[in-house]
Structures are given as structure tokens and as C-alpha cells.
mmCIF file of C-alpha atoms (C1' of nucleotides) in Angstrom:
data_model
loop_
_atom_site.group_PDB
_atom_site.id
_atom_site.type_symbol
_atom_site.label_atom_id
_atom_site.label_comp_id
_atom_site.label_asym_id
_atom_site.label_seq_id
_atom_site.Cartn_x
_atom_site.Cartn_y
_atom_site.Cartn_z
ATOM 1 C CA MET O 1 93.124 44.531 50.915
ATOM 2 C CA VAL O 2 94.994 46.343 48.192
ATOM 3 C CA SER O 3 97.526 44.407 46.148
ATOM 4 C CA ALA O 4 100.751 45.986 45.061
ATOM 5 C CA GLU O 5 99.504 46.535 41.549
ATOM 6 C CA ALA O 6 95.964 47.745 42.276
ATOM 7 C CA THR O 7 96.574 51.400 41.655
ATOM 8 C CA THR O 8 93.523 53.545 41.130
ATOM 9 C CA GLY O 9 93.796 56.706 39.128
ATOM 10 C CA ASN O 10 95.546 57.400 35.867
ATOM 11 C CA ARG O 11 98.901 55.882 36.774
ATOM 12 C CA HIS O 12 99.966 52.320 37.311
ATOM 13 C CA LEU O 13 103.228 50.484 37.811
ATOM 14 C CA PHE O 14 103.681 47.073 36.266
ATOM 15 C CA ARG O 15 106.398 45.376 38.242
ATOM 16 C CA VAL O 16 108.205 43.369 35.604
ATOM 17 C CA ARG O 17 111.799 42.479 34.932
ATOM 18 C CA ASP O 18 113.472 41.701 31.686
ATOM 19 C CA TYR O 19 111.077 43.756 29.571
ATOM 20 C CA ASN O 20 112.652 45.611 26.662
ATOM 21 C CA LEU O 21 109.971 48.169 25.945
ATOM 22 C CA ALA O 22 111.755 49.813 23.025
ATOM 23 C CA ALA O 23 112.438 46.550 21.212
ATOM 24 C CA THR O 24 108.933 45.299 21.891
ATOM 25 C CA LEU O 25 107.070 48.385 20.727
ATOM 26 C CA ASP O 26 109.383 49.155 17.824
ATOM 27 C CA SER O 27 109.863 45.733 16.250
ATOM 28 C CA GLY O 28 107.107 45.831 13.668
ATOM 29 C CA GLN O 29 104.384 43.966 15.559
ATOM 30 C CA ALA O 30 102.341 47.091 16.385
ATOM 31 C CA PHE O 31 102.284 50.219 14.249
ATOM 32 C CA ARG O 32 100.864 52.980 16.421
ATOM 33 C CA TRP O 33 103.525 53.540 19.082
ATOM 34 C CA ARG O 34 105.430 56.811 19.108
ATOM 35 C CA HIS O 35 108.646 57.428 20.976
ATOM 36 C CA THR O 36 109.022 60.810 22.680
ATOM 37 C CA ASP O 37 111.543 61.657 25.395
ATOM 38 C CA GLU O 38 112.001 58.298 27.149
ATOM 39 C CA ALA O 39 108.313 57.422 26.839
ATOM 40 C CA TRP O 40 106.104 55.495 24.419
ATOM 41 C CA THR O 41 102.634 56.737 23.516
ATOM 42 C CA SER O 42 99.780 55.052 21.666
ATOM 43 C CA ILE O 43 96.069 54.312 21.604
ATOM 44 C CA ILE O 44 94.932 50.915 22.870
ATOM 45 C CA GLY O 45 91.257 50.302 22.299
ATOM 46 C CA ASP O 46 89.645 53.615 23.236
ATOM 47 C CA LYS O 47 92.370 54.722 25.640
ATOM 48 C CA TRP O 48 95.364 56.987 25.271
ATOM 49 C CA VAL O 49 98.375 55.366 26.973
ATOM 50 C CA ARG O 50 101.881 56.492 27.818
ATOM 51 C CA LEU O 51 104.482 53.950 28.934
ATOM 52 C CA THR O 52 107.798 54.748 30.575
ATOM 53 C CA PRO O 53 110.435 52.147 31.412
ATOM 54 C CA THR O 54 111.683 52.511 35.006
ATOM 55 C CA GLU O 55 113.921 50.578 37.382
ATOM 56 C CA ALA O 56 110.891 48.953 38.961
ATOM 57 C CA GLY O 57 109.186 47.984 35.736
ATOM 58 C CA ILE O 58 106.851 49.817 33.384
ATOM 59 C CA GLU O 59 105.088 52.987 34.466
ATOM 60 C CA ALA O 60 101.760 53.433 32.667
ATOM 61 C CA ARG O 61 99.709 56.586 32.420
ATOM 62 C CA THR O 62 96.294 57.125 30.899
ATOM 63 C CA ALA O 63 94.263 60.236 30.123
ATOM 64 C CA SER O 64 91.439 59.421 32.520
ATOM 65 C CA ASP O 65 91.150 57.279 35.646
ATOM 66 C CA VAL O 66 91.299 53.515 35.369
ATOM 67 C CA THR O 67 90.236 51.023 38.042
ATOM 68 C CA ASP O 68 91.039 47.750 36.319
ATOM 69 C CA TRP O 69 94.328 47.548 34.437
ATOM 70 C CA GLN O 70 93.895 44.003 33.176
ATOM 71 C CA TRP O 71 93.445 45.130 29.552
ATOM 72 C CA LEU O 72 96.924 46.664 29.556
ATOM 73 C CA LYS O 73 98.432 43.772 31.447
ATOM 74 C CA ASP O 74 97.088 41.459 28.759
ATOM 75 C CA TYR O 75 98.284 43.688 25.944
ATOM 76 C CA LEU O 76 101.823 43.885 27.313
ATOM 77 C CA GLN O 77 101.896 40.214 28.371
ATOM 78 C CA VAL O 78 103.765 41.154 31.536
ATOM 79 C CA ASP O 79 102.960 37.833 33.201
ATOM 80 C CA VAL O 80 104.751 35.826 30.552
ATOM 81 C CA ASP O 81 107.826 33.992 31.816
ATOM 82 C CA LEU O 82 110.216 35.025 29.089
ATOM 83 C CA GLU O 83 113.199 33.081 30.445
ATOM 84 C CA ALA O 84 111.217 29.866 30.421
ATOM 85 C CA ILE O 85 110.239 30.465 26.824
ATOM 86 C CA LEU O 86 113.736 31.311 25.640
ATOM 87 C CA ARG O 87 115.054 28.137 27.245
ATOM 88 C CA GLN O 88 112.832 26.134 24.914
ATOM 89 C CA LEU O 89 114.273 27.608 21.745
ATOM 90 C CA PRO O 90 117.053 25.833 19.855
ATOM 91 C CA GLU O 91 120.559 26.961 20.786
ATOM 92 C CA GLU O 92 122.066 28.300 17.608
ATOM 93 C CA PRO O 93 124.524 31.140 16.976
ATOM 94 C CA LEU O 94 122.377 33.644 15.090
ATOM 95 C CA LEU O 95 119.352 33.196 17.331
ATOM 96 C CA ALA O 96 121.503 33.395 20.456
ATOM 97 C CA GLU O 97 123.041 36.608 19.178
ATOM 98 C CA ALA O 98 119.621 38.113 18.427
ATOM 99 C CA ILE O 99 118.319 37.189 21.889
ATOM 100 C CA GLN O 100 121.454 38.535 23.542
ATOM 101 C CA THR O 101 121.320 41.811 21.612
ATOM 102 C CA HIS O 102 117.626 42.456 22.226
ATOM 103 C CA ARG O 103 117.229 40.872 25.648
ATOM 104 C CA GLY O 104 113.724 41.444 26.947
ATOM 105 C CA LEU O 105 111.950 41.705 23.592
ATOM 106 C CA ARG O 106 108.388 40.440 24.115
ATOM 107 C CA LEU O 107 105.375 39.551 22.023
ATOM 108 C CA LEU O 108 102.282 41.689 22.567
ATOM 109 C CA ARG O 109 98.681 40.487 22.641
ATOM 110 C CA GLN O 110 96.889 42.868 20.312
ATOM 111 C CA ASP O 111 93.318 43.349 19.225
ATOM 112 C CA PRO O 112 92.666 40.847 16.402
ATOM 113 C CA TRP O 113 90.800 43.237 14.127
ATOM 114 C CA GLU O 114 93.360 46.017 14.364
ATOM 115 C CA CYS O 115 96.134 43.498 13.846
ATOM 116 C CA LEU O 116 94.440 41.930 10.828
ATOM 117 C CA ALA O 117 93.632 45.249 9.200
ATOM 118 C CA SER O 118 97.121 46.616 9.811
ATOM 119 C CA PHE O 119 98.889 43.598 8.350
ATOM 120 C CA ILE O 120 96.623 43.546 5.315
ATOM 121 C CA LEU O 121 98.087 46.981 4.679
ATOM 122 C CA SER O 122 101.640 45.755 5.291
ATOM 123 C CA SER O 123 102.389 43.705 2.181
ATOM 124 C CA THR O 124 105.480 44.975 0.359
ATOM 125 C CA LYS O 125 105.462 48.146 2.400
ATOM 126 C CA GLN O 126 108.173 49.574 4.598
ATOM 127 C CA ILE O 127 107.229 49.781 8.255
ATOM 128 C CA VAL O 128 107.447 53.582 8.250
ATOM 129 C CA HIS O 129 104.901 53.701 5.466
ATOM 130 C CA ILE O 130 102.594 51.166 7.088
ATOM 131 C CA LYS O 131 102.570 53.421 10.152
ATOM 132 C CA GLN O 132 101.668 56.414 8.016
ATOM 133 C CA ILE O 133 98.751 54.685 6.340
ATOM 134 C CA VAL O 134 97.442 53.308 9.640
ATOM 135 C CA GLU O 135 97.542 56.779 11.183
ATOM 136 C CA GLN O 136 95.718 58.251 8.205
ATOM 137 C CA LEU O 137 93.082 55.563 8.513
ATOM 138 C CA CYS O 138 92.625 56.269 12.224
ATOM 139 C CA SER O 139 92.550 60.047 12.021
ATOM 140 C CA ARG O 140 90.105 59.911 9.131
ATOM 141 C CA TYR O 141 87.750 57.156 10.280
ATOM 142 C CA GLY O 142 88.482 56.526 13.968
ATOM 143 C CA ASP O 143 86.753 58.165 16.917
ATOM 144 C CA PRO O 144 88.436 60.926 18.877
ATOM 145 C CA VAL O 145 90.097 59.917 22.139
ATOM 146 C CA ASP O 146 90.773 61.958 25.288
ATOM 147 C CA THR O 147 94.404 62.922 25.693
ATOM 148 C CA PRO O 148 96.120 64.941 28.449
ATOM 149 C CA GLU O 149 97.077 67.518 25.867
ATOM 150 C CA GLY O 150 98.923 67.762 22.624
ATOM 151 C CA PRO O 151 97.720 66.520 19.264
ATOM 152 C CA SER O 152 94.336 64.851 19.048
ATOM 153 C CA ALA O 153 94.211 61.078 18.920
ATOM 154 C CA TYR O 154 91.827 58.551 17.403
ATOM 155 C CA THR O 155 90.793 54.959 17.867
ATOM 156 C CA PHE O 156 91.456 52.339 15.229
ATOM 157 C CA PRO O 157 88.300 52.313 13.089
ATOM 158 C CA THR O 158 85.883 49.452 13.763
ATOM 159 C CA PRO O 159 85.020 46.862 11.102
ATOM 160 C CA ASP O 160 81.527 48.297 10.568
ATOM 161 C CA ARG O 161 82.931 51.760 10.013
ATOM 162 C CA ILE O 162 85.313 50.542 7.317
ATOM 163 C CA ALA O 163 82.763 48.136 5.865
ATOM 164 C CA ALA O 164 80.563 51.122 5.010
ATOM 165 C CA LEU O 165 83.317 52.829 3.007
ATOM 166 C CA THR O 166 84.133 52.485 -0.677
ATOM 167 C CA GLU O 167 87.313 51.286 -2.347
ATOM 168 C CA PRO O 168 88.165 54.724 -3.793
ATOM 169 C CA SER O 169 87.866 56.380 -0.389
ATOM 170 C CA LEU O 170 90.344 53.854 1.004
ATOM 171 C CA ARG O 171 92.682 54.205 -1.960
ATOM 172 C CA ALA O 172 92.709 57.919 -1.240
ATOM 173 C CA LEU O 173 94.666 57.093 1.918
ATOM 174 C CA GLY O 174 97.495 55.673 -0.186
ATOM 175 C CA MET O 175 96.984 51.963 0.397
ATOM 176 C CA GLY O 176 96.889 51.115 -3.319
ATOM 177 C CA PHE O 177 95.894 47.580 -4.311
ATOM 178 C CA ARG O 178 95.382 46.656 -0.654
ATOM 179 C CA ALA O 179 92.235 48.775 -0.450
ATOM 180 C CA PRO O 180 89.784 46.129 -1.712
ATOM 181 C CA TYR O 181 91.406 43.573 0.602
ATOM 182 C CA LEU O 182 90.827 45.741 3.647
ATOM 183 C CA LEU O 183 87.268 46.504 2.583
ATOM 184 C CA GLU O 184 86.437 42.834 2.095
ATOM 185 C CA ALA O 185 87.961 41.891 5.451
ATOM 186 C CA ALA O 186 85.963 44.590 7.217
ATOM 187 C CA GLN O 187 82.753 43.406 5.600
ATOM 188 C CA ARG O 188 83.315 39.774 6.492
ATOM 189 C CA VAL O 189 84.138 40.585 10.106
ATOM 190 C CA ASP O 190 81.279 43.042 10.393
ATOM 191 C CA SER O 191 78.764 40.579 8.962
ATOM 192 C CA GLY O 192 79.968 37.799 11.242
ATOM 193 C CA ARG O 193 81.123 35.579 8.377
ATOM 194 C CA LEU O 194 84.536 35.765 10.016
ATOM 195 C CA ASN O 195 84.583 35.578 13.813
ATOM 196 C CA LEU O 196 88.057 36.606 14.891
ATOM 197 C CA LYS O 197 87.623 35.993 18.601
ATOM 198 C CA GLN O 198 86.433 32.481 17.978
ATOM 199 C CA LEU O 199 89.680 31.688 16.180
ATOM 200 C CA ARG O 200 91.491 31.697 19.526
ATOM 201 C CA VAL O 201 89.891 28.434 20.568
ATOM 202 C CA ARG O 202 90.482 26.626 17.297
ATOM 203 C CA THR O 203 93.554 24.672 16.295
ATOM 204 C CA LEU O 204 96.338 26.584 14.621
ATOM 205 C CA PRO O 205 95.797 24.989 11.184
ATOM 206 C CA LYS O 206 92.071 25.753 11.286
ATOM 207 C CA ALA O 207 92.524 29.307 12.483
ATOM 208 C CA ARG O 208 95.189 29.872 9.835
ATOM 209 C CA ALA O 209 92.995 28.430 7.097
ATOM 210 C CA ALA O 210 90.099 30.654 8.145
ATOM 211 C CA LEU O 211 92.287 33.745 7.931
ATOM 212 C CA MET O 212 93.719 32.717 4.565
ATOM 213 C CA GLU O 213 90.230 32.626 3.095
ATOM 214 C CA LEU O 214 90.421 36.405 3.079
ATOM 215 C CA PRO O 215 91.688 37.905 -0.166
ATOM 216 C CA GLY O 216 95.053 39.524 0.399
ATOM 217 C CA VAL O 217 95.824 37.299 3.372
ATOM 218 C CA GLY O 218 98.364 34.580 2.663
ATOM 219 C CA ARG O 219 100.477 32.438 4.929
ATOM 220 C CA LYS O 220 102.692 35.238 6.202
ATOM 221 C CA ILE O 221 100.004 37.740 7.134
ATOM 222 C CA ALA O 222 97.860 34.974 8.638
ATOM 223 C CA ASP O 223 100.766 33.954 10.857
ATOM 224 C CA CYS O 224 101.207 37.545 12.015
ATOM 225 C CA ILE O 225 97.617 37.628 13.253
ATOM 226 C CA LEU O 226 97.978 34.205 14.851
ATOM 227 C CA LEU O 227 101.142 35.285 16.661
ATOM 228 C CA PHE O 228 100.522 38.937 17.550
ATOM 229 C CA ALA O 229 96.804 38.794 18.378
ATOM 230 C CA LEU O 230 95.472 35.270 18.775
ATOM 231 C CA GLY O 231 98.060 33.787 21.090
ATOM 232 C CA PHE O 232 99.530 31.092 18.832
ATOM 233 C CA SER O 233 103.155 31.327 19.932
ATOM 234 C CA GLU O 234 104.259 28.638 17.476
ATOM 235 C CA ALA O 235 103.199 30.711 14.458
ATOM 236 C CA PHE O 236 106.282 31.740 12.485
ATOM 237 C CA PRO O 237 105.725 34.478 9.899
ATOM 238 C CA VAL O 238 108.370 34.305 7.171
ATOM 239 C CA ASP O 239 108.842 37.671 5.510
ATOM 240 C CA VAL O 240 111.776 38.898 3.417
ATOM 241 C CA TRP O 241 113.943 39.640 6.455
ATOM 242 C CA VAL O 242 113.350 36.318 8.179
ATOM 243 C CA MET O 243 113.739 34.548 4.863
ATOM 244 C CA ARG O 244 117.190 36.065 4.376
ATOM 245 C CA ALA O 245 118.152 35.275 7.975
ATOM 246 C CA LEU O 246 117.094 31.646 7.629
ATOM 247 C CA ARG O 247 118.918 31.236 4.339
ATOM 248 C CA SER O 248 122.141 32.818 5.500
ATOM 249 C CA ALA O 249 122.353 31.114 8.895
ATOM 250 C CA TRP O 250 120.753 27.722 8.321
ATOM 251 C CA PHE O 251 121.177 27.146 4.569
ATOM 252 C CA PRO O 252 124.339 28.997 3.502
ATOM 253 C CA ASN O 253 124.981 28.812 -0.242
ATOM 254 C CA GLU O 254 122.027 26.560 -0.851
ATOM 255 C CA LYS O 255 119.014 27.336 -2.929
ATOM 256 C CA VAL O 256 116.041 26.894 -0.620
ATOM 257 C CA SER O 257 112.538 27.838 -1.729
ATOM 258 C CA LEU O 258 110.151 29.757 0.495
ATOM 259 C CA PRO O 259 107.812 26.758 1.013
ATOM 260 C CA ARG O 260 110.808 24.748 2.210
ATOM 261 C CA LEU O 261 111.874 27.487 4.606
ATOM 262 C CA ILE O 262 108.364 27.558 6.014
ATOM 263 C CA SER O 263 108.215 23.824 6.625
ATOM 264 C CA PHE O 264 111.704 23.925 8.095
ATOM 265 C CA SER O 265 110.795 26.683 10.550
ATOM 266 C CA GLU O 266 107.628 24.842 11.486
ATOM 267 C CA ALA O 267 109.547 21.714 12.431
ATOM 268 C CA HIS O 268 112.638 23.371 13.831
ATOM 269 C CA PHE O 269 111.672 26.168 16.230
ATOM 270 C CA GLY O 270 108.936 24.477 18.228
ATOM 271 C CA PRO O 271 106.007 25.680 20.330
ATOM 272 C CA TYR O 272 107.528 29.138 20.925
ATOM 273 C CA GLY O 273 108.951 29.603 17.457
ATOM 274 C CA GLY O 274 107.140 32.901 17.136
ATOM 275 C CA TYR O 275 109.466 34.395 19.722
ATOM 276 C CA ALA O 276 112.494 33.159 17.786
ATOM 277 C CA GLN O 277 111.040 34.681 14.666
ATOM 278 C CA GLN O 278 110.540 38.063 16.311
ATOM 279 C CA TYR O 279 114.110 38.156 17.612
ATOM 280 C CA LEU O 280 115.481 37.176 14.216
ATOM 281 C CA PHE O 281 113.329 39.737 12.450
ATOM 282 C CA HIS O 282 114.195 42.604 14.751
ATOM 283 C CA HIS O 283 117.865 41.690 14.808
ATOM 284 C CA ALA O 284 118.072 41.538 11.026
ATOM 285 C CA ARG O 285 116.414 44.919 10.629
ATOM 286 C CA THR O 286 118.450 46.732 13.246
ATOM 287 C CA GLU O 287 121.709 45.206 12.006
ATOM 288 C CA ALA O 288 120.880 46.318 8.481
ATOM 289 C CA GLY O 289 120.420 49.849 9.726
ATOM 290 C CA LYS O 290 123.901 49.933 11.213
ATOM 291 C CA ILE O 291 125.724 49.314 7.974
ATOM 292 C CA HIS O 292 125.640 51.317 4.809
ATOM 293 C CA PRO O 293 122.723 50.197 2.597
ATOM 294 C CA LEU O 294 125.069 49.548 -0.331
ATOM 295 C CA SER O 295 127.744 47.605 1.500
ATOM 296 C CA THR O 296 126.794 44.028 0.803
ATOM 297 C CA SER O 297 129.914 42.312 2.125
ATOM 298 C "C1'" DG H 1 115.755 57.489 -12.131
ATOM 299 C "C1'" DT H 2 116.407 52.968 -9.556
ATOM 300 C "C1'" DC H 3 115.653 49.863 -5.916
ATOM 301 C "C1'" DC H 4 113.030 47.904 -2.373
ATOM 302 C "C1'" DA H 5 109.527 47.291 1.169
ATOM 303 C "C1'" DG H 6 106.994 42.406 7.564
ATOM 304 C "C1'" DG H 7 103.180 39.607 0.188
ATOM 305 C "C1'" DT H 8 99.463 37.795 -2.432
ATOM 306 C "C1'" DT H 9 97.526 36.245 -6.522
ATOM 307 C "C1'" DC H 10 97.427 34.249 -10.946
ATOM 308 C "C1'" DA H 11 99.338 31.877 -14.888
ATOM 309 C "C1'" DC H 12 102.152 28.298 -16.462
ATOM 310 C "C1'" DG H 13 105.620 24.448 -16.497
ATOM 311 C "C1'" DC L 1 105.718 21.999 -6.023
ATOM 312 C "C1'" DG L 2 108.592 26.034 -8.106
ATOM 313 C "C1'" DT L 3 109.040 30.273 -10.764
ATOM 314 C "C1'" DG L 4 107.846 34.811 -12.633
ATOM 315 C "C1'" DA L 5 105.000 38.901 -13.315
ATOM 316 C "C1'" DA L 6 101.671 42.210 -11.792
ATOM 317 C "C1'" DC L 7 99.975 44.942 -8.256
ATOM 318 C "C1'" DA L 8 100.361 50.893 -5.874
ATOM 319 C "C1'" DT L 9 103.007 53.860 -3.333
ATOM 320 C "C1'" DG L 10 106.690 56.346 -1.204
ATOM 321 C "C1'" DG L 11 111.213 56.378 1.313
ATOM 322 C "C1'" DA L 12 116.133 55.812 0.704
#
DNA sequence: GTCCAGGTTCACG
DNA sequence: CGTGAACATGGA
């Protein structure tokens, strides 16, 4: 018996409604997706993937034949009941507006190592630049991947590959003071001193504390890994954009410190706060792009 | 040239 | 706990 989704070959249709592919892949949770004529292309694990939104759902295409598509189903989180999650978020104007504007924005389930390494490189960097550095890292130290045609593609380099590098060779990719942080993280993961997969089955505070033992990983970056890779949907990364959104919408003309905003978000947004955070973040960034950078009113 | 970017760390009240 | 400076680099 063949189920509706058991397509063999290099194409597969994920029947899913309410999935905003553009918002999901371009909202700063993953850094390797490229948008070309209606489709999104990236490397997941060791596979080249192209995704196209269609009426029926998401059409996926790979370079070579695939028999089990579970890895991609997990990555995209197509089985998540988004409506049920959104119903559990507080009903407030700014959040409602963000959800309305970017209806169908989802959270991905990424590889923990790639997510950790990428966000170590993210601190005080614009997303466009993070993408550039990540691509440099992959093309220089990743393994080549089969593609249908076009430019060559590479995997995200494994921890042991990066662990064997030197700080200057990483700095040569333009990552600046983040280079020693990435190197140290790679060495700890490679040596087994940090077991990323095991963090999934720990409590959120313990998993967060384990991540924050890494140099260059504070509360915000730790929460990104917890939310985007380890499945902790209550994690709520507070970056500059979310910080501004929280201050303007929840604490207008009040001086609220970052630690207070963090404890507020922890108590206020609940078990799926991470979704609220991602809507607020994406909404803030896209709204900012619509107005002139210098118009502050 | 100036400002800012999905922050973290360290020093100091 | 709260604040301020330093940290590299490049896009706007």
C-alpha cells in the first residue's frame, strides 16, 4: 500500500496548508536558503533541496532519488498544528498584527551543530553578512554536494573539520572576534564534551546552561539553538529587534532593562513563546524595510 | 566618514 | 542587578 506522500524518486509533495515558505525560510532562523524564480534552494545535511510553494502544499525536489522523506518532513515541521499553537499565544495588538501579516510563518527543526555554529557567527552582524560568512565557511571547508546543475554546493562543515582548523584560518573568512568562539565550540562538540543531541531530552534550563558554558554563547544565542534546533518552543531569544518591539508595544515610554524584558517574555508568552518571538522579529524587520531608514517618526 | 548589525564578555558601581 | 566599553567587519 502506498500512502499519498510516499513518493519515490527525486520529487515529493508535502500536503500542507497554512505554510508561508517565504516567511519561514527568510526570517533569520536559517541562513543558507536562496530565492530564485518562485523556488527556494539550499543544502540540508548532505542533500541539495529545492522547494516550491504550490496550491497543494510544498513541492520538494532533490538532486538524487530519495525513498524516505522523513528528514525533510522533520526539518520543515509540516506536521505541526500551527493554528493550535497560535491560539495559545496572548491576544495583543502588535502580536496579532505580526501573525496576520505573516500568516503561515513556521519554525524549522534544524541540525543543532549547524544552528549553533551559525548563531555563534551572528552576534552584532546583519543577516546578509551572516549568510555570506556561512557560505564562505561551507564552500571552503564543507564537502561537495550533487546538484542538478548550476553552481557547485557544499555541506555545512562538521565539528571535527572545523576543530582541526586554526583561529587565523577562520578569521580569514571575515568572522572577526567570533573565530575563537567557533573554534572552541567545534572542539568541544567534536571531543564529546558537549553532546548537542542529548540536550533535547534535558530540561530547558539545563540545556540552556550547557550551551551558555560555551564562550561567545550567551542567553540570546543559546535560546536560538533551543528554539530552532532542539525543539524548545518556549525559548524566546531577545535580540535588538525583539527588544525594541517589546519596549514599544508592552512598555511604552518606560525604561526597561534587558534582563527585565527577558523575565517578562518568559512569564508572558507561555509554552509557545518562541513562535510569538519569531513573528515579532520578522514583522519588525520587514516593517523597518518598508520605511526610509532615517524616518524615525 | 558615520551608524548599525538576530551579542558576549569584562570591569565596576 | 544595571551600565558602559571593547570586540571585527561590512552594508547602508
